[in-house]
mmCIF file of C-alpha atoms in Angstrom:
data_model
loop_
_atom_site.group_PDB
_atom_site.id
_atom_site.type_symbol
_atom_site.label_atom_id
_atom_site.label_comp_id
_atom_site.label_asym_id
_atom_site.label_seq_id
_atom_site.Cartn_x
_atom_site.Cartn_y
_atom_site.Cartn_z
ATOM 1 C CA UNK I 216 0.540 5.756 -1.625
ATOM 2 C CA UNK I 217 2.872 5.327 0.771
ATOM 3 C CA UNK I 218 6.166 5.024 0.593
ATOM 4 C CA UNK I 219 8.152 2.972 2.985
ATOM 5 C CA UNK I 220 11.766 3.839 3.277
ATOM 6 C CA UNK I 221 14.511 1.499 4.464
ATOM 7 C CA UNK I 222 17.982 1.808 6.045
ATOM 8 C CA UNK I 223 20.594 0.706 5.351
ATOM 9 C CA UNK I 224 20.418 -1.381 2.228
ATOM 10 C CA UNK I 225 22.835 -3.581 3.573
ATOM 11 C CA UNK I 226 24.258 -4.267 7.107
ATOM 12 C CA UNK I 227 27.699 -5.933 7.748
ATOM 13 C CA UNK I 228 27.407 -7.521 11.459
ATOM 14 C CA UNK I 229 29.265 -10.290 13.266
ATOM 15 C CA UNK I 230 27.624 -13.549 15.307
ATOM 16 C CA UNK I 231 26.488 -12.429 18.714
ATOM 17 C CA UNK I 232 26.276 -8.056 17.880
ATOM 18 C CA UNK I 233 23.416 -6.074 17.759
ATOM 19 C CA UNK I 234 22.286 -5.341 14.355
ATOM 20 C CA UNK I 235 19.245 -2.045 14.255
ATOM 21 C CA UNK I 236 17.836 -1.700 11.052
ATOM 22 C CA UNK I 237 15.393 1.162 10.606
ATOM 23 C CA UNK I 238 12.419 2.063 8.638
ATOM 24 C CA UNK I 239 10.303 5.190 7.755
ATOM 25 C CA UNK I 240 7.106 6.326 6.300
ATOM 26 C CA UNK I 241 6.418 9.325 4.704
ATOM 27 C CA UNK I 242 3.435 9.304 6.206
ATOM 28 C CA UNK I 243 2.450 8.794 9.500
ATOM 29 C CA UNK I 244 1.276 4.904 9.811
ATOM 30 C CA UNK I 245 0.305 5.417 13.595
ATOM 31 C CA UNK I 246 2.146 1.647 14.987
ATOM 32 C CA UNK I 247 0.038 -0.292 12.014
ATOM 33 C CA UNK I 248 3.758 -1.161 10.880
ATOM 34 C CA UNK I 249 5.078 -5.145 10.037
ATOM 35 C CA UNK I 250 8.621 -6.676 10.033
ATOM 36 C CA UNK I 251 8.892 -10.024 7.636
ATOM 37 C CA UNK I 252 12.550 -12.114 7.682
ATOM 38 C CA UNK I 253 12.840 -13.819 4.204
ATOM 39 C CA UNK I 254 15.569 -16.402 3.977
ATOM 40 C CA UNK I 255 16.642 -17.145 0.456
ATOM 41 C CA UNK I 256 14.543 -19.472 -1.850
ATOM 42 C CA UNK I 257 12.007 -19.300 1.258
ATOM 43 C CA UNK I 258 8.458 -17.188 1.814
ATOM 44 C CA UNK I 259 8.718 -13.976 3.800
ATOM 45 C CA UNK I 260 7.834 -14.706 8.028
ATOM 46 C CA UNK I 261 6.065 -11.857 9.781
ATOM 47 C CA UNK I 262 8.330 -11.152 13.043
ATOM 48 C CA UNK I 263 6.656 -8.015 14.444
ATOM 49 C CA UNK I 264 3.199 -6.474 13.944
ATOM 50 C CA UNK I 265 1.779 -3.630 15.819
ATOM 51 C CA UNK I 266 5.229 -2.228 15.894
ATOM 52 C CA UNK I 267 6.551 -4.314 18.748
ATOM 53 C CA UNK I 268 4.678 -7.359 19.264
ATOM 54 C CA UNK I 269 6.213 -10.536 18.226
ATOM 55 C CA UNK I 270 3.979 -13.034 16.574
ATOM 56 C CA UNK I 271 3.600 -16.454 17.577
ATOM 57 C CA UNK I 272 7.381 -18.199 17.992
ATOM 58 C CA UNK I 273 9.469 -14.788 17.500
ATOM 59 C CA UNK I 274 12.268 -15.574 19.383
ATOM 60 C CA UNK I 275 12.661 -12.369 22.711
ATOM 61 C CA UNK I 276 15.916 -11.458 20.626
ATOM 62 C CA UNK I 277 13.708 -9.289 17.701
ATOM 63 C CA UNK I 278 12.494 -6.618 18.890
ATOM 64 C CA UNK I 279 10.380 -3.728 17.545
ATOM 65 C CA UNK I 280 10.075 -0.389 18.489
ATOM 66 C CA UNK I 281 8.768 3.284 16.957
ATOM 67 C CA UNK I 282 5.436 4.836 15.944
ATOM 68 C CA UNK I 283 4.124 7.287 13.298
ATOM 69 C CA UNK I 284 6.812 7.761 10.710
ATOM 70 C CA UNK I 285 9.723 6.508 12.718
ATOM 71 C CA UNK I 286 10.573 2.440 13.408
ATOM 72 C CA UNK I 287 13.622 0.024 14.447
ATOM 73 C CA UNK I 288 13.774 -3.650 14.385
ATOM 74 C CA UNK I 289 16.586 -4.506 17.046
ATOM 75 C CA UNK I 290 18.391 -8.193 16.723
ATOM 76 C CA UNK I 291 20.154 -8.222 19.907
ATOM 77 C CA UNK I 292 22.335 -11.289 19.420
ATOM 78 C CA UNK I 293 22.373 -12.232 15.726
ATOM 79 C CA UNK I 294 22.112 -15.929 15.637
ATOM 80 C CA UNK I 295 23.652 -17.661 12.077
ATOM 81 C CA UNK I 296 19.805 -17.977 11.442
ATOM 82 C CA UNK I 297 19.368 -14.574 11.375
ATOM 83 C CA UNK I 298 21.439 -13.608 8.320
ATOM 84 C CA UNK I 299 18.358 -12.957 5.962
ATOM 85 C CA UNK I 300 16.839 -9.992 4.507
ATOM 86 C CA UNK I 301 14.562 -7.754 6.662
ATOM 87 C CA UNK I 302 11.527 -6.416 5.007
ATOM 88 C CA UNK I 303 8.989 -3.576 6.744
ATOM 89 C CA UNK I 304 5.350 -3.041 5.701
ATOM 90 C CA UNK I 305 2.696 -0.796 6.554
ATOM 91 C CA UNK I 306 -0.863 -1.339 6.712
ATOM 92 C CA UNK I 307 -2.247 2.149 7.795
ATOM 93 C CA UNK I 308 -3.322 2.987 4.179
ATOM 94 C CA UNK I 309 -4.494 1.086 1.175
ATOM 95 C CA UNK I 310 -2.801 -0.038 -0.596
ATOM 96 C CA UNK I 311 -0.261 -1.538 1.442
ATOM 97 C CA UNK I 312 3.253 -0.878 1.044
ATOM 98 C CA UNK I 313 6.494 -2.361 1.510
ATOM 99 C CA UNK I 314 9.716 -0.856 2.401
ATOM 100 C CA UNK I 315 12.924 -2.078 -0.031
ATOM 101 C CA UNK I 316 14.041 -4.594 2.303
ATOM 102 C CA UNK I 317 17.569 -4.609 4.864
ATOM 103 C CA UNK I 318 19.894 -7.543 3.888
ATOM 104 C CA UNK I 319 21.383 -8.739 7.083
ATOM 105 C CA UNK I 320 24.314 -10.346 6.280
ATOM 106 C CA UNK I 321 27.457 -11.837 8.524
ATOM 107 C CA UNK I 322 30.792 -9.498 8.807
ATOM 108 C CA UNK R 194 -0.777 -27.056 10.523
ATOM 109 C CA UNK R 195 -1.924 -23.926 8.147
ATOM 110 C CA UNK R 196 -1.146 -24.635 4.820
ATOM 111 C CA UNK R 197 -1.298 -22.522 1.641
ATOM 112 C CA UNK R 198 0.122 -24.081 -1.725
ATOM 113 C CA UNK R 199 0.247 -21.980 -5.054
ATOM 114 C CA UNK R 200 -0.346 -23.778 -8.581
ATOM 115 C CA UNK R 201 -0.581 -22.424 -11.944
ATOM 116 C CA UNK R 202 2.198 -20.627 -12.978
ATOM 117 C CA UNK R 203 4.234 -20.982 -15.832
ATOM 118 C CA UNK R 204 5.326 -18.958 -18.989
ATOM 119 C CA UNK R 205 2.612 -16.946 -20.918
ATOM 120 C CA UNK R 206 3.139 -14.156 -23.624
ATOM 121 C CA UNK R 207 2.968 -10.391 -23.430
ATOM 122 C CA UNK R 208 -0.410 -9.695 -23.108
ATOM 123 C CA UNK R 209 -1.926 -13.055 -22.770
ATOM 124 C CA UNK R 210 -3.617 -14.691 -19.043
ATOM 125 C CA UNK R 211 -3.148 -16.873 -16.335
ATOM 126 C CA UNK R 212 -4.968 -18.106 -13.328
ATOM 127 C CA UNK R 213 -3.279 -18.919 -10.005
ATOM 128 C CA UNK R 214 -4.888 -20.793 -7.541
ATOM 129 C CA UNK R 215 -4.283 -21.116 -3.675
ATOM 130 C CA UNK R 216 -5.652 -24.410 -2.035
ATOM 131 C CA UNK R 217 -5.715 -23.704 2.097
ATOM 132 C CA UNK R 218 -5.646 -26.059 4.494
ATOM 133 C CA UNK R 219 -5.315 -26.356 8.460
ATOM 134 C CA UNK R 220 -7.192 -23.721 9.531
ATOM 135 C CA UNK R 221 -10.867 -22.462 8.390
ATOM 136 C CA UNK R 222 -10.061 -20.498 5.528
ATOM 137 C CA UNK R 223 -13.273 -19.125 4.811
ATOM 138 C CA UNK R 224 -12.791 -16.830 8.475
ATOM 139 C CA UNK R 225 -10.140 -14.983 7.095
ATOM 140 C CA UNK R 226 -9.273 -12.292 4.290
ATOM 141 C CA UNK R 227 -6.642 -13.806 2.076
ATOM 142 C CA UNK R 228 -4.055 -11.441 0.088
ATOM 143 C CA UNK R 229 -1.555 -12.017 -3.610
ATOM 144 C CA UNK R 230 2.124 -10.531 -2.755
ATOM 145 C CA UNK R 231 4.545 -10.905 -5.761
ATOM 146 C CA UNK R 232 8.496 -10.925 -5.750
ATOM 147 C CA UNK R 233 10.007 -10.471 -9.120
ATOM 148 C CA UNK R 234 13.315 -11.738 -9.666
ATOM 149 C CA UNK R 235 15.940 -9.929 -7.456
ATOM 150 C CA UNK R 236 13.513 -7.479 -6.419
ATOM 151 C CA UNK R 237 11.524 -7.220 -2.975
ATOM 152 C CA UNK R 238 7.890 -7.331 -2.289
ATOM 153 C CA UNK R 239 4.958 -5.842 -3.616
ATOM 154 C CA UNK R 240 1.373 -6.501 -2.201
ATOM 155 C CA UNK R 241 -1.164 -7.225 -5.591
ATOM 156 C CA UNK R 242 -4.119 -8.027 -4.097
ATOM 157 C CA UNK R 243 -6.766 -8.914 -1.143
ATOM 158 C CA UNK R 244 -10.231 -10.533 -0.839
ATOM 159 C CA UNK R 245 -12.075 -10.317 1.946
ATOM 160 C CA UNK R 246 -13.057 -13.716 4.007
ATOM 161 C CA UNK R 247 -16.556 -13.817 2.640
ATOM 162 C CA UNK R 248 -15.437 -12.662 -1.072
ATOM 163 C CA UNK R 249 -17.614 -9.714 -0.514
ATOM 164 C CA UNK R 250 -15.161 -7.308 -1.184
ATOM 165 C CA UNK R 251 -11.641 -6.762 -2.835
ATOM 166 C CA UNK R 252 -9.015 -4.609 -2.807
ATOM 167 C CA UNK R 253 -5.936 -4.127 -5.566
ATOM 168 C CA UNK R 254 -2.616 -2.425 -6.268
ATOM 169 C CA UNK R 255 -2.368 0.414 -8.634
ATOM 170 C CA UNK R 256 -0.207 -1.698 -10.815
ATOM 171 C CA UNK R 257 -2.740 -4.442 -11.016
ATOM 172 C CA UNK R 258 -5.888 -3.095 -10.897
ATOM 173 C CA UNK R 259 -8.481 -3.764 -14.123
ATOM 174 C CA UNK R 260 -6.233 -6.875 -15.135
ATOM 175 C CA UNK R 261 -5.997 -9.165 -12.755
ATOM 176 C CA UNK R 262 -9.498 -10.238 -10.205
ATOM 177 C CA UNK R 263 -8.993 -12.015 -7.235
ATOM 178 C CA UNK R 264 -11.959 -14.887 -6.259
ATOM 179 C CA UNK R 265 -12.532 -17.389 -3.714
ATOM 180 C CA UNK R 266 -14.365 -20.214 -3.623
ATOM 181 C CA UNK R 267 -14.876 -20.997 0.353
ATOM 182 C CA UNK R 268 -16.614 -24.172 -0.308
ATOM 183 C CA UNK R 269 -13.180 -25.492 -1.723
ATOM 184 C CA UNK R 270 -11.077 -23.950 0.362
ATOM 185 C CA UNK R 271 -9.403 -22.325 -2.297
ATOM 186 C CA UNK R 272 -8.210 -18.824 -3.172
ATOM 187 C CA UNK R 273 -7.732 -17.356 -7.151
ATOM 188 C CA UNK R 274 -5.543 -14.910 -9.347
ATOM 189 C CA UNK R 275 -7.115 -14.158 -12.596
ATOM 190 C CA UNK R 276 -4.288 -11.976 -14.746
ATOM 191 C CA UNK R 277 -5.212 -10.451 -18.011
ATOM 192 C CA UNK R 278 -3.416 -8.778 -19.762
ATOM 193 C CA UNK R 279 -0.026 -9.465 -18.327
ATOM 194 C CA UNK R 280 3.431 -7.680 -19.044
ATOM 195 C CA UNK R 281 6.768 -8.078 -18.917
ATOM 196 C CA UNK R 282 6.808 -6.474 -15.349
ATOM 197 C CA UNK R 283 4.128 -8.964 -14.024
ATOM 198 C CA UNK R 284 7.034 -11.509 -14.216
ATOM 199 C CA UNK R 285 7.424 -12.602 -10.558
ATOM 200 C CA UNK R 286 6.963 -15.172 -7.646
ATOM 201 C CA UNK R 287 3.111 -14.885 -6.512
ATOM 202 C CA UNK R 288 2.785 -15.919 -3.022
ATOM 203 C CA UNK R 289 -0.649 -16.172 -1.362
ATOM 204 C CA UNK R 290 -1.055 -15.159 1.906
ATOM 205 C CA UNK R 291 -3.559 -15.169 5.132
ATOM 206 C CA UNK R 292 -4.490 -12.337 6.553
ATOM 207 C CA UNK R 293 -3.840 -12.028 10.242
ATOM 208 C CA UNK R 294 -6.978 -11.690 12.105
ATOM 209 C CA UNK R 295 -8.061 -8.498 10.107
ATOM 210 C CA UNK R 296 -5.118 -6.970 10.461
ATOM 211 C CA UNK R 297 -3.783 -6.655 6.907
ATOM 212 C CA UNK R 298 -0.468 -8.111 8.242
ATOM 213 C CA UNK R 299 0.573 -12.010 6.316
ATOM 214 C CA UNK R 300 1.205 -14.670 9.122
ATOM 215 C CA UNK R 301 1.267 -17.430 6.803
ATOM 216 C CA UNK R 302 2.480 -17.615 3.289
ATOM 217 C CA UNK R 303 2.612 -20.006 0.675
ATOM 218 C CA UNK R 304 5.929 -21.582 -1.506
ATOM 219 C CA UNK R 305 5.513 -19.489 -4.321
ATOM 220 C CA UNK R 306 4.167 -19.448 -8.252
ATOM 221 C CA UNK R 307 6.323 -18.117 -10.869
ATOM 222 C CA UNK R 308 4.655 -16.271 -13.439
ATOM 223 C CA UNK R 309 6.967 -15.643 -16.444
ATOM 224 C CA UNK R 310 5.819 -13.181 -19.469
ATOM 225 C CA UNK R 311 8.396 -13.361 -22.245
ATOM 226 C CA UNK R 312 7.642 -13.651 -25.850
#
């Protein structure tokens, strides 16, 4: 199995900064890596797949970045929407594996 | 608009079962795989479970796997979670969720069941 690392557990950032939260395999998941935002008493919403593409309505502010064991989801300008926690997931290997999860929340 | 909604949990015993269900709607549901990801209280995600579009093959977590079956019944639209056997750990909020395009990624996701085992 593999595991899915993430870092830090919690970030501490202000309206308008950049907030980088990373995330490694111990494995090599080529760029078959996820980002998910989940918003308290709400489902998980997939942000990124493929690494860095944004699905359908990702606002151009998320970004994605990284391949093999190595991967950074970039917030350039938190909004007050974007306080949530930050969850990655691979899908290289069965079965699929998330990491812990980044709580985002505001400074 | 896609829509998945969860029904059937509740509180069972150690040991005992329960079947979720998943009713789809908005999209052709029978086109795509569908997976079970499960939250327990506090804690972060964990995938369970996924079922191929056609039902003609599954796939299952470690933690899962010989207890609970996952089933589909296209012709309702409507996805399943058989659990058997079921543990204090199983105690969490099962979300179904569709597979995007074949990529084992979750683009949409339903509200939620919670599953409680407690004696």
């Amino acid at each position: 199995e593999i595991v899915m690392t993430q870092s830090p557990v919690t970030l501490s950032v202000s309206p308008g900064e950049r907030a980088t939260l990373s995330c490694r395999a111990s494995q090599s998941v080529n760029i078959n890596l996820a980002w998910y935002q989940q918003k308290p008493g709400q489902a998980p919403r997939l942000l990124i797949y493929g690494a860095s593409t944004r699905d359908t309505g990702i606002p151009a502010r998320f970004s994605g970045s990284g391949s093999g064991t190595e991967f950074t989801l970039t917030i350039s300008s938190l909004q007050s929407e974007d306080f949530a926690v930050y969850y990655c997931q691979q899908y290289n290997n069965w079965p699929l594996t998330f990491g812990g999860g980044t709580k985002v929340e505001i400074k | 608009q896609v829509q998945l909604v969860e029904s059937g949990g509740g509180v069972v015993q150690p040991g005992g079962s329960l079947r979720l269900s998943c009713a789809a709607s908005g999209f052709t549901s029978s086109s795509y795989g569908t997976h079970w990801v499960r939250q327990a209280p506090g804690k972060g995600l964990e995938w369970v479970a996924f079922i191929w579009y056609d039902g003609s093959n599954e796939n299952y977590a470690d933690s899962v796997k010989g207890r609970f079956t996952v089933s589909r019944d296209n012709s309702k639209n409507t996805l399943y979670l058989q659990m058997n056997s079921l543990r204090g750990e199983d105690t969490a909020v099962y979300y179904c969720a569709k597979d995007r395009l074949a990529t084992y990624t979750f683009d949409y996701w339903g509200q939620g069941a919670l599953v409680t085992v407690s004696s």
